[in-house]
XYZ file of C-alpha atoms in Angstrom:
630
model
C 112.614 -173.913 77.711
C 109.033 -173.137 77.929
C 106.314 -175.794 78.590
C 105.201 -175.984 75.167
C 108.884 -176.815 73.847
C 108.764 -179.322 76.607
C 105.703 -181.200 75.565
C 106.891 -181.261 72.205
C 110.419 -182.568 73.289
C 108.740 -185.430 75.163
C 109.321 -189.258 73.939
C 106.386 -190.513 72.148
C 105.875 -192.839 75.227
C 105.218 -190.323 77.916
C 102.572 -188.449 75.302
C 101.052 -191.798 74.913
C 100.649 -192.277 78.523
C 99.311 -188.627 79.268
C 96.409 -189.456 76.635
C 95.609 -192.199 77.955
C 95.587 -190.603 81.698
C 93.899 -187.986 80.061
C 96.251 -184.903 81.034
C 97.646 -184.835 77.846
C 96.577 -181.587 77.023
C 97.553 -179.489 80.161
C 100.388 -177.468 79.742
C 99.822 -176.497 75.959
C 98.990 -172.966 74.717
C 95.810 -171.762 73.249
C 95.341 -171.664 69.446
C 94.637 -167.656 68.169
C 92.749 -166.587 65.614
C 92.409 -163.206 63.657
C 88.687 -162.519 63.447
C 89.269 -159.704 60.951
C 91.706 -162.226 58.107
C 88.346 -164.511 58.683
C 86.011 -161.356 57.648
C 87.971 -160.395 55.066
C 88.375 -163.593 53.190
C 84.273 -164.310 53.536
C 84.045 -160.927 52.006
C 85.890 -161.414 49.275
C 84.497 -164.878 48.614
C 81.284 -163.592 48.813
C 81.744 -160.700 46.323
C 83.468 -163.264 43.600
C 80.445 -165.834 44.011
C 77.892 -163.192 43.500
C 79.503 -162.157 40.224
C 79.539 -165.210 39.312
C 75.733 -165.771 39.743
C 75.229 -162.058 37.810
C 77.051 -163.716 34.393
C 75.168 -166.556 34.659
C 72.060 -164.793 35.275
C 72.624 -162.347 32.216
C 73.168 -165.344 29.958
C 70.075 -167.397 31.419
C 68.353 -163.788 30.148
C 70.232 -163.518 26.777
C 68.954 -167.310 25.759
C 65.730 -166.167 26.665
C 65.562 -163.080 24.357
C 66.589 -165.798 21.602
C 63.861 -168.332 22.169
C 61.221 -165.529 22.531
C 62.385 -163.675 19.325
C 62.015 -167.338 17.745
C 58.593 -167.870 19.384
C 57.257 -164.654 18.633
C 54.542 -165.909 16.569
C 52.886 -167.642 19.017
C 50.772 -166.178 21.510
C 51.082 -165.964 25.514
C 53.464 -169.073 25.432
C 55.901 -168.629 28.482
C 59.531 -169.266 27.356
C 61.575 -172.459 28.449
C 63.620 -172.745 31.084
C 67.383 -173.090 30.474
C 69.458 -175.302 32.047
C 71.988 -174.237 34.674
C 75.522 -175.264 33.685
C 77.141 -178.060 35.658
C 79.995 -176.274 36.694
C 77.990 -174.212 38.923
C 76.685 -175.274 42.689
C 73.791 -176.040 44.500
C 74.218 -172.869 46.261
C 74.088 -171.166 42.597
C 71.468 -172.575 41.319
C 67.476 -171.367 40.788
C 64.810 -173.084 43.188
C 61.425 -173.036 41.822
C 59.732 -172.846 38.434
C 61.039 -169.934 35.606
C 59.560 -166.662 36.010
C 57.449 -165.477 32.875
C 58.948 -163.022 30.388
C 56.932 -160.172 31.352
C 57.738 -159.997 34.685
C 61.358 -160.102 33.726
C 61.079 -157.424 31.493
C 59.555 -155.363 34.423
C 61.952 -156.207 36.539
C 65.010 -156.239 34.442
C 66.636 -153.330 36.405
C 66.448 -154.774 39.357
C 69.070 -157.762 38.693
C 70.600 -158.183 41.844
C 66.859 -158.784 43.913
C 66.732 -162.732 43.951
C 62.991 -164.279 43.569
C 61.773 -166.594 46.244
C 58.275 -168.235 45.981
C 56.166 -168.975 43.214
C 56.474 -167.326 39.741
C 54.245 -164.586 39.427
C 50.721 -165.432 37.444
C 50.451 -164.802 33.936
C 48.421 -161.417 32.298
C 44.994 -162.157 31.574
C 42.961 -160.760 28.679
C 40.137 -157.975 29.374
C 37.608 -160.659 29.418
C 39.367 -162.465 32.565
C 39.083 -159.255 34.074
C 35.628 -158.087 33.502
C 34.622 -162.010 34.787
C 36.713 -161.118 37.946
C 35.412 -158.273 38.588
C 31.507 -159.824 38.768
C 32.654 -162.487 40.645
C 34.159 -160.067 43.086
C 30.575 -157.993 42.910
C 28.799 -161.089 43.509
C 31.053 -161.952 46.624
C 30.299 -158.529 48.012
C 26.383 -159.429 47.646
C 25.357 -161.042 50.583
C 21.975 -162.442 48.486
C 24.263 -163.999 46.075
C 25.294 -166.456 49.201
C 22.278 -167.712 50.258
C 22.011 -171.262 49.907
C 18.806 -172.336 48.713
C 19.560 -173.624 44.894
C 18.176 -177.104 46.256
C 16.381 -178.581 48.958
C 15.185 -182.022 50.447
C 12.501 -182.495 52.481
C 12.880 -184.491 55.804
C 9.073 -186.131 56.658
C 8.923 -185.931 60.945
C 5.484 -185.999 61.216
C 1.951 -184.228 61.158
C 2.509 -181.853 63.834
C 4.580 -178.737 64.371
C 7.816 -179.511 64.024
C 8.982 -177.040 67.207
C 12.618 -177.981 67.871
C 15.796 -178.012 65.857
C 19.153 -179.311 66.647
C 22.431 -180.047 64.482
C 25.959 -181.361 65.705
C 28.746 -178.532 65.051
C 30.511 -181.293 62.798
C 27.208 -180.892 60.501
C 26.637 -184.827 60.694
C 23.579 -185.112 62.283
C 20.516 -183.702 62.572
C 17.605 -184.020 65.281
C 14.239 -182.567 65.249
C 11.725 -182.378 67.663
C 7.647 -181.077 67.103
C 4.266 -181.492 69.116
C 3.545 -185.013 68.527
C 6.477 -185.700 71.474
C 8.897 -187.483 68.808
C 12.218 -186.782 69.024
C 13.731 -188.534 65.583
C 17.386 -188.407 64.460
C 18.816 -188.092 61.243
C 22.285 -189.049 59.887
C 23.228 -187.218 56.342
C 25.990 -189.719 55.811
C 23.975 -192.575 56.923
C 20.300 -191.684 54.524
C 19.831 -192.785 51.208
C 17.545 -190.728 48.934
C 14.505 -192.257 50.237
C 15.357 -189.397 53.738
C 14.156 -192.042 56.697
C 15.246 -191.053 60.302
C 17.369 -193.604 61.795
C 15.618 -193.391 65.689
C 12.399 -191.851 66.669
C 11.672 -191.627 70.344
C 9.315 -190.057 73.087
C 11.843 -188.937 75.858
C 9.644 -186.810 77.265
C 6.486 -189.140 77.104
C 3.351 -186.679 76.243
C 5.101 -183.530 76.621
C 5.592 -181.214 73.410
C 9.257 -180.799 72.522
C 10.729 -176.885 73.169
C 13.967 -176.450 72.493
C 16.912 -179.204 71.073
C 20.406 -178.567 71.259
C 23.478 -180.168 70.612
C 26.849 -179.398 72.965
C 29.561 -177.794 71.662
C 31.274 -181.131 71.380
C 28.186 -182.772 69.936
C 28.099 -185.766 71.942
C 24.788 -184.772 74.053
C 21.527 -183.350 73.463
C 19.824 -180.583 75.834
C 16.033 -181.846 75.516
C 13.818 -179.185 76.859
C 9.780 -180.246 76.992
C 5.996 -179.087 78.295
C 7.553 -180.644 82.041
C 9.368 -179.456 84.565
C 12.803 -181.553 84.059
C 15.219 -181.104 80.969
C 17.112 -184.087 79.717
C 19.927 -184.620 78.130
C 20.290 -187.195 76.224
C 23.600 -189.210 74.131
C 24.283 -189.055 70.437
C 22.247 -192.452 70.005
C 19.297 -190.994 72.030
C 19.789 -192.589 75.285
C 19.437 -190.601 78.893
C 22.425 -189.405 80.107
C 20.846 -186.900 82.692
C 17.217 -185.733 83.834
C 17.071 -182.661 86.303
C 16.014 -182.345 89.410
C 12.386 -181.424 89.839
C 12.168 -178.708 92.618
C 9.129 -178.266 95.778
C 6.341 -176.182 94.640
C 4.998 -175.301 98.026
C 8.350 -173.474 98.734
C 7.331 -169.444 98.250
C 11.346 -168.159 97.752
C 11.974 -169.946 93.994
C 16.030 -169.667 94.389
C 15.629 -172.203 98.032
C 14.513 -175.061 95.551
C 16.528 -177.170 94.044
C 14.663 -177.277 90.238
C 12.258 -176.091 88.532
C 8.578 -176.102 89.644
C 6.736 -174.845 86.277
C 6.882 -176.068 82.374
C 10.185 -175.229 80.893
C 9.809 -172.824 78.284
C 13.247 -173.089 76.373
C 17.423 -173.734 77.335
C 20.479 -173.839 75.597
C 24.052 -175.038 75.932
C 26.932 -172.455 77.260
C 29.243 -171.780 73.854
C 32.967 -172.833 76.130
C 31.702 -174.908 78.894
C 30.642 -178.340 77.953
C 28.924 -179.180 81.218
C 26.642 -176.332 81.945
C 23.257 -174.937 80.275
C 20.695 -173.049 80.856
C 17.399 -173.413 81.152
C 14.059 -171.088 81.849
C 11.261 -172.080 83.207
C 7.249 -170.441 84.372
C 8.194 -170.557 87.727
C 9.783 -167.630 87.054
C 13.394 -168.373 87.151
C 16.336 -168.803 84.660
C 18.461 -171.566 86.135
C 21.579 -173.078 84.732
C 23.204 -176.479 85.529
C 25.909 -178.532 85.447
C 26.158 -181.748 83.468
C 27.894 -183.356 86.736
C 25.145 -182.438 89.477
C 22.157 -183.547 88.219
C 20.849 -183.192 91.762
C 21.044 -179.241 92.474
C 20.892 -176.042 89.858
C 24.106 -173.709 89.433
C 22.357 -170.747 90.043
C 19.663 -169.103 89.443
C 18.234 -165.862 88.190
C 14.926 -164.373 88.873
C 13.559 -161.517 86.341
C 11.213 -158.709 88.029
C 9.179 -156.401 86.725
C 9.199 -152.554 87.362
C 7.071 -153.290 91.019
C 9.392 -155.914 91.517
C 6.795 -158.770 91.291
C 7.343 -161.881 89.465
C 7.850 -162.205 85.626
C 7.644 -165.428 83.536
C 10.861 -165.955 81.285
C 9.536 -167.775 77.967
C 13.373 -167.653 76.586
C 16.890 -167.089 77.086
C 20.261 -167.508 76.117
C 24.266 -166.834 76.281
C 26.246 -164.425 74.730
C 28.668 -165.672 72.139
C 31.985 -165.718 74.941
C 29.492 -166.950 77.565
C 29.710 -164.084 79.668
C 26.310 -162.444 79.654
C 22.618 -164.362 80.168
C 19.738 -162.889 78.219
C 16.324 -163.441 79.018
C 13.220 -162.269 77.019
C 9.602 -161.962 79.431
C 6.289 -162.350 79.046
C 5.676 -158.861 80.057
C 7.754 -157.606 77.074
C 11.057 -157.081 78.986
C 14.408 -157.923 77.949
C 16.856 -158.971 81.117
C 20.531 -159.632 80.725
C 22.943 -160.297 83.461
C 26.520 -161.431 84.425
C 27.465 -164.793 84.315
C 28.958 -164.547 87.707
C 26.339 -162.295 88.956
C 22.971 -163.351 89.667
C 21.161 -160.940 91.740
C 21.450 -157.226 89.815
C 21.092 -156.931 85.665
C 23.958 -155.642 83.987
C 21.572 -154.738 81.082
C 17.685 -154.148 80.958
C 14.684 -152.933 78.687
C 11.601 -152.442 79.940
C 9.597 -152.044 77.223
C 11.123 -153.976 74.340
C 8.255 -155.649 73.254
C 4.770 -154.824 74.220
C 3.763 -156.086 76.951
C 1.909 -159.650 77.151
C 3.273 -160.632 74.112
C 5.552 -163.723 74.559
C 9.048 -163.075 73.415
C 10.079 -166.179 71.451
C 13.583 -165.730 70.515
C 16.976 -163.796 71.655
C 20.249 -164.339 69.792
C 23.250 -162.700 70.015
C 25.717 -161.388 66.455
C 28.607 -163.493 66.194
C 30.687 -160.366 66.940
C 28.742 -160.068 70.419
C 28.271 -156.121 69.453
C 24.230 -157.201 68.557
C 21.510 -158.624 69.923
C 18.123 -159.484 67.904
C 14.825 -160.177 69.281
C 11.682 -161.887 67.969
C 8.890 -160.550 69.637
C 5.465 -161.854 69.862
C 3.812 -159.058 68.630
C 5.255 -159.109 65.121
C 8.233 -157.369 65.344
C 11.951 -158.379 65.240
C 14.405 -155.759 66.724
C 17.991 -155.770 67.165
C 20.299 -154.039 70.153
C 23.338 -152.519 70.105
C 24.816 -153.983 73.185
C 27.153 -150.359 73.738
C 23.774 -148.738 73.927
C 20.893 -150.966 75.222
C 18.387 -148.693 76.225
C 16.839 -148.402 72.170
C 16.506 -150.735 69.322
C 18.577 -149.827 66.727
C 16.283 -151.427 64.018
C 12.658 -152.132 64.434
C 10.923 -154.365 61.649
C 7.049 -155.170 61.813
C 4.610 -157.179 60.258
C 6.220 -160.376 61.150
C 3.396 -162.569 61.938
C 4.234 -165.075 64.481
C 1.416 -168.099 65.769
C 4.181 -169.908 67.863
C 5.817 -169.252 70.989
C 9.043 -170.924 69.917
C 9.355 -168.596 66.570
C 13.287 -168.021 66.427
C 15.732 -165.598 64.176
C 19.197 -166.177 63.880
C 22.657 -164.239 62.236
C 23.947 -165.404 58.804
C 27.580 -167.093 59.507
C 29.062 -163.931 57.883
C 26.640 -161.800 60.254
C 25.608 -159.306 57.503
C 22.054 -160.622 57.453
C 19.323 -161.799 59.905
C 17.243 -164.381 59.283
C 13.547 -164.930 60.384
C 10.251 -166.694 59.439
C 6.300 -165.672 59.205
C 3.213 -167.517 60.238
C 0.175 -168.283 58.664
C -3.097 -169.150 58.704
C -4.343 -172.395 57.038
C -5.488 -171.532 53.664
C -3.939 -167.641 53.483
C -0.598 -168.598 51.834
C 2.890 -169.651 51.788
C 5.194 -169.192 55.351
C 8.552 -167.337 54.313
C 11.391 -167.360 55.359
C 12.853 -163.486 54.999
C 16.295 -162.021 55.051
C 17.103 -158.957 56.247
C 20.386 -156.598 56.157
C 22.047 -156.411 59.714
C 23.016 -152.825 58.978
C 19.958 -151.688 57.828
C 17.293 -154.455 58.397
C 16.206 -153.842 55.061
C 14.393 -156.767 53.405
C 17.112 -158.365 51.194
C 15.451 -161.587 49.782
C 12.976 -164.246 50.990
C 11.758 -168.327 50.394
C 8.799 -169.456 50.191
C 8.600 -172.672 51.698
C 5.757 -174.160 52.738
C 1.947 -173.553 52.424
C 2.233 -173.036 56.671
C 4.064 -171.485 59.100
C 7.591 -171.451 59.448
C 8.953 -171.843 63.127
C 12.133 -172.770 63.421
C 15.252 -171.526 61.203
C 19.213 -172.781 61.676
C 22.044 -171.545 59.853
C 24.697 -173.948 60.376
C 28.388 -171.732 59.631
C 30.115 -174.664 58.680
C 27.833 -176.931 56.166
C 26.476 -173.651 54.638
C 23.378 -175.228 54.827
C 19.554 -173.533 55.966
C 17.430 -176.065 57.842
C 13.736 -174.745 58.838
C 11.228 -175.940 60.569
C 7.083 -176.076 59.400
C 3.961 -175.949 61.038
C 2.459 -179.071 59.397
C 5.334 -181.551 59.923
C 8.071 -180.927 57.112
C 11.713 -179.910 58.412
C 13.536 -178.444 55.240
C 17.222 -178.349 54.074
C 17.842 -175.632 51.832
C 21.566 -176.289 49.933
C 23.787 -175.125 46.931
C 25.731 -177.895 45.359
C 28.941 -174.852 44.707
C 28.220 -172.919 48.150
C 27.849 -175.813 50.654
C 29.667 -178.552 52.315
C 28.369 -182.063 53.081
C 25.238 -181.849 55.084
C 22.252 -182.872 52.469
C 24.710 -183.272 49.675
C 25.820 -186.513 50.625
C 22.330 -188.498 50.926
C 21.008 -186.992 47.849
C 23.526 -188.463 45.820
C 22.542 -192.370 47.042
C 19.834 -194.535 45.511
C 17.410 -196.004 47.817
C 18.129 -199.323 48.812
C 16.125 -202.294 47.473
C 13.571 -204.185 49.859
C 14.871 -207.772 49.933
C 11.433 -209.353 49.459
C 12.556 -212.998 49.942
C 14.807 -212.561 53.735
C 11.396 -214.040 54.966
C 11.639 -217.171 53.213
C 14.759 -218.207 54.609
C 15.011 -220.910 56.770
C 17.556 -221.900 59.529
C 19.780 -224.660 58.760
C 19.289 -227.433 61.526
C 22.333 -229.848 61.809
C 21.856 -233.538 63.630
C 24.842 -235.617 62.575
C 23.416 -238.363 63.825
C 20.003 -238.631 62.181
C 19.812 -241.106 59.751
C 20.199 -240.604 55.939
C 16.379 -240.083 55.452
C 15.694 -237.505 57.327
C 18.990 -235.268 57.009
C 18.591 -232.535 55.319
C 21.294 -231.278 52.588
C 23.741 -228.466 53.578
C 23.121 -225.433 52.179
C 25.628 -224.056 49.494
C 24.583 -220.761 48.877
C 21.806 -218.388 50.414
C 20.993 -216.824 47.131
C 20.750 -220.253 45.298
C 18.308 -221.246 48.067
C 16.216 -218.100 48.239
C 15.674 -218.794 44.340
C 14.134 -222.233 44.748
C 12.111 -221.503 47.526
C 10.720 -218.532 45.333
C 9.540 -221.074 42.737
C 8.282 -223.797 45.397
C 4.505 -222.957 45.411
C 4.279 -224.043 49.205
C 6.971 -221.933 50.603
C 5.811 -218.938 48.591
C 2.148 -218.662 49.101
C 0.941 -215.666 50.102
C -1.790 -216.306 53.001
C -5.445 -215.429 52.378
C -6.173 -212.234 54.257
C -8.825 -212.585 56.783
C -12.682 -212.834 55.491
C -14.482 -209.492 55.791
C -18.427 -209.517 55.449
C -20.251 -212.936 54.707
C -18.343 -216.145 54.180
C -17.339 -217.230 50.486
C -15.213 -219.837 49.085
C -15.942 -222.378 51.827
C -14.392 -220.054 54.478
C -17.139 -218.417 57.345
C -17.309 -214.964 57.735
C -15.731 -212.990 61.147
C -19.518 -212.889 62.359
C -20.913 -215.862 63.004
C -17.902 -218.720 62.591
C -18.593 -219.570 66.210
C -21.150 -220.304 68.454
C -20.655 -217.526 70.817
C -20.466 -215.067 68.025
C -23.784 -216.697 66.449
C -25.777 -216.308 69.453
C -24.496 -212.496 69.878
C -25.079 -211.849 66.358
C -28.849 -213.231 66.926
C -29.253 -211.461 70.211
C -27.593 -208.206 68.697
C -30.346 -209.113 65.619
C -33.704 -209.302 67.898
C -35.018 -206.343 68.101
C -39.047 -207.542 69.606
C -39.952 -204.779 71.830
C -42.887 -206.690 74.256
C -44.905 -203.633 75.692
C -46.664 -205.994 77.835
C -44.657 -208.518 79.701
C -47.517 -210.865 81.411
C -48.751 -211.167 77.478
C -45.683 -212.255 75.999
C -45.315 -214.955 78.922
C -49.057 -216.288 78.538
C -48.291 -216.477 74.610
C -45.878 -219.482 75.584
C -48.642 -220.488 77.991
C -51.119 -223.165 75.225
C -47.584 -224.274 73.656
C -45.940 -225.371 76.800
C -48.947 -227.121 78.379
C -49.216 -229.422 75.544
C -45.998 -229.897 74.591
C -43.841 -229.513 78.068
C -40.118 -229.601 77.672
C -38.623 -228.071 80.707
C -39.962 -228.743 83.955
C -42.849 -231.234 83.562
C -41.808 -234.063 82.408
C -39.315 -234.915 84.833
C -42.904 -234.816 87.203
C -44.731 -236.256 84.701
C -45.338 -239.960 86.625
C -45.255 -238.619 90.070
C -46.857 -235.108 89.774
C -50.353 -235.468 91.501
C -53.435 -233.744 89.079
C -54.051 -230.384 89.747
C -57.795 -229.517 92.027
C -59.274 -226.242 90.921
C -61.803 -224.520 92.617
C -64.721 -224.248 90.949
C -65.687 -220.697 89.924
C -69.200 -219.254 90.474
C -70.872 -216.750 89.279
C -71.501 -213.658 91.564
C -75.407 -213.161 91.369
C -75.575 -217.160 92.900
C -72.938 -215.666 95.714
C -75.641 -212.856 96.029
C -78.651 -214.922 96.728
C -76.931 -217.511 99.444
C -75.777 -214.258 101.779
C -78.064 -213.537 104.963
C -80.669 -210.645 104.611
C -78.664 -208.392 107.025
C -76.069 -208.989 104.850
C -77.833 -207.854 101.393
C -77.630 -204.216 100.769
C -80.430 -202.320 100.956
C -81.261 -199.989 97.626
């Protein structure tokens, strides 16, 4: 007998016990199976349930001939769905909503291809299709776009507004100008009346350059007239200030900072904790958030004869890699990240030479670089081929050394403004095609010059920067997202007139019952009756200007001090002669004496003159040798 005859021949006791030892299944022989039975009977149910789902398909279709032939006089109404008999499965049944009757007539020979997703969209008339086809025109335009169905007007000052900075999250705004204000504005936070919620001098009288936020948006790059950049937190606090480098040393990469005015900086696009900065010392620096004490490295420009060129502004490339600088001598210097002491790419004559180049920006594809030039012009680069401009455009009048362009977030257009002179017009703002720099379309904004431009990708939203004060948001209520949208729509808040007449409430327990005072109830209640108490709201008299009237003396004269300076201030006796105006007192103070002589008058003795004599008497008493002889 075999061991599986034997296990099967054992008592139920000695099974029990080799379960519970847990041997019980030693000795027994592995179950078989036959793979291809399996197959075959999986085939064949397979084959049966997909009939099955073809019958009930064909009279799911047959119902729907029958409710279409009945709705036939209606127009473009999809048929009903039919319901799925009971009998069937899960398995058999239809996910999703019915698929129209067109599409089914299409696809009618096609039976056994099952549907999965969404039914396919009903036919539209030719009218739905002429109206896609200009909406599809207009989304090819690049004009049609633009932003700049609305705009509010944000009030920072008098001066040239010269710096703009916005969060990537589109929240906030900050703008800088020459009257050394930084001042803050939150979109979610304004009310139509457009206030700035901080204003602040971190710089103290140094004109503002450059503002930036980080690519996380939680500091601001300040860069000013001095020598240090800050950066500052989202609430305007100092989180950083550079190190300020030693003048008197010759070689500008042994110092530690910068020696000159700062001329512009901006953040690196992946690495939160390092910028860049530029400065007339003649270096581009950059620096790490973390080491305030000591720059990362620096990069000194040169000119052909390898003397020293002043950078007035630079920049990164969109993946960080590459540093741009734009000099005053109207080269354009790029190098490696990594490598500070050769250029990877250089122009020498870019711009012509003296003029200040104000602005470099890079495409967002990284294949282009544009330049605003201070002699008019904006040019763009192919970075493949940097020795020519691609495009040139001229007649771009520029006043400001901080004029900037920038790339339209779907970088088919650039973007630039025009100065003016005071009285000669409107500054613009002009768009041109990146392909072709073609002028495309333009905003008049201002009666002055327009500085600063940002293009902010995510709020769709155009903020610019004037020459008398005004910092712009241009927005379409269809186009854009948050931004100015969401300040416009609030009313201003009312001025609560009567906070001032509130006073606090003073408890003594222990005072007596005359002189406790009652509990207040309600602070509205009480603001209302000390409104209509005639003591608590008088207005005070404002201060007396000129002479006094009404019983009250004037500011001149209400003291004595003030009396006897308006009365000197008054006496305007010019004595030629002094000895004359003291003898004129002479008759008036020997009769009546005030001063000195009457605190002599008992004991001062009486004055003994000497007589006076005549000369001809002195004449005749002199000796004869004495007279002269004639």
């Amino acid at each position: 007998m075999d061991h599986e005859d034997q296990s099967y021949c054992a008592p139920a006791e000695g099974r029990d016990i080799a379960s519970v030892m847990g041997f019980s299944g030693f000795g027994k022989k592995a179950r078989t199976f036959d793979f291809n039975a399996i197959f075959e009977q999986t085939r064949r149910t397979a084959i049966e349930r997909s009939q099955r789902v073809l019958e009930e398909r064909e009279m799911e279709e047959g119902s729907r001939k029958k409710e279409s032939v009945a709705n036939s006089a209606s127009k473009n109404v999809l048929p009903s769905t039919s319901t799925v008999s009971e009998s069937s499965s899960s398995d058999d049944e239809l996910i999703g909503p019915p698929l129209p009757s067109k599409t089914f007539m299409q696809n009618s020979a096609s039976e056994e291809d099952e549907f999965i997703g969404p039914p396919i969209p009903r036919f539209k008339d030719s009218e739905d299709d002429d109206d896609d086809e200009s909406n599809n025109e207009d989304d090819d335009n690049p004009v049609q776009r633009i932003p700049d169905t609305h705009e509010i007007t944000l009030q920072h000052g008098t001066k040239t507004v010269s710096a703009l900075g916005l969060d990537p999250s589109g929240a906030r705004l900050v703008t800088g100008g020459y009257d050394y204000d930084v001042k803050f504005w939150d979109f979610a936070g304004m009310d139509a009346s457009l206030q700035a919620f901080r204003s602040l001098q971190p710089c103290e009288c140094h004109q503002i350059k450059s503002l930036q936020y980080s690519i996380t948006g939680d500091v601001i790059l300040v860069v000013a007239g001095n020598s240090q950049a800050k950066v500052l937190d989202r609430d305007g606090f100092q989180v950083i200030e550079c190190v300020k480098g030693d003048q008197y040393i010759v070689d500008m990469a042994n110092t530690k900072g910068h020696t000159a005015m700062l001329n512009g900086g901006c953040w690196h696009p992946k690495i939160k904790e390092e910028f860049l900065t530029c400065s007339n010392d003649g270096t581009v620096r950059t620096w790490d958030i973390n080491d305030e004490k000591k720059h990362k490295n620096v990069f000194k420009p040169r000119s052909m004869k390898g003397k020293k060129v002043i950078p007035t502004c630079c920049t990164y490339s969109r993946d960080g890699k590459l540093i741009a600088s734009g000099c005053q001598d109207g080269t354009i210097h790029i190098w490696d990240r990594n490598l500070s002491v050769h250029t990877k790419f250089h122009c020498r004559q870019a711009h012509v030479p003296g003029s200040d180049t104000s602005c470099l920006t890079f495409s967002y594809d990284g294949t282009l670089l544009a330049s605003r030039g201070g002699d008019d012009t904006l040019k763009t680069w192919d970075m493949r081929n940097f020795k020519n401009p691609i495009n040139v455009i001229t007649g771009l009048s520029t006043f400001f050394p901080m004029t900037d362009c920038c790339f339209s977030p779907d970088d088919k257009m650039i973007v630039t403004g025009t100065s003016v002179k005071k009285g000669d017009g409107n500054g613009k703002l002009i768009f041109f095609d990146r392909e072709t720099c073609q002028k495309m379309y333009e905003i008049e904004v201002t009666n002055s010059s327009v500085v600063r431009c940002l293009w902010h990708p995510k709020l769709n939203q155009i903020m610019v920067g004037t020459g008398n004060g005004l910092a712009k948001v241009y927005y379409d209520p269809v186009k854009s997202q948050r931004g100015a949208k969401l300040c416009v729509v609030k009313s201003k808040r009312k001025e609560k007139q009567a906070e001032a007449l509130t006073q606090d409430y003073i408890i003594t327990p222990h005072a007596l019952p005359m002189f406790r005072e009652d509990r207040q109830r309600s602070t509205r209640k009480q603001l209302e009756k000390d409104r209509l108490d005639p003591v608590k709201s008088h207005k005070p008299e404002p201060p007396v200007s000129g002479p006094g009237r009404g019983g009250r003396v004037g500011t001149h004269g209400g003291t004595l001090s003030s009396f006897i300076v308006k009365n000197i201030a008054l006496d305007k006796t010019d004595d030629s002669n002094p000895r004359e105006a003291i003898l004129r007192h002479a008759k008036d103070a020997e009769e009546n004496p005030y001063w000195v002589a009457p605190a002599y008058k008992r004991t001062q003795p009486n004055p003994v003159f000497a007589d006076e004599e005549s000369e001809d008497e002195d004449a005749d008493k002199e000796p004869q040798w004495k007279i002269r002889k004639i």
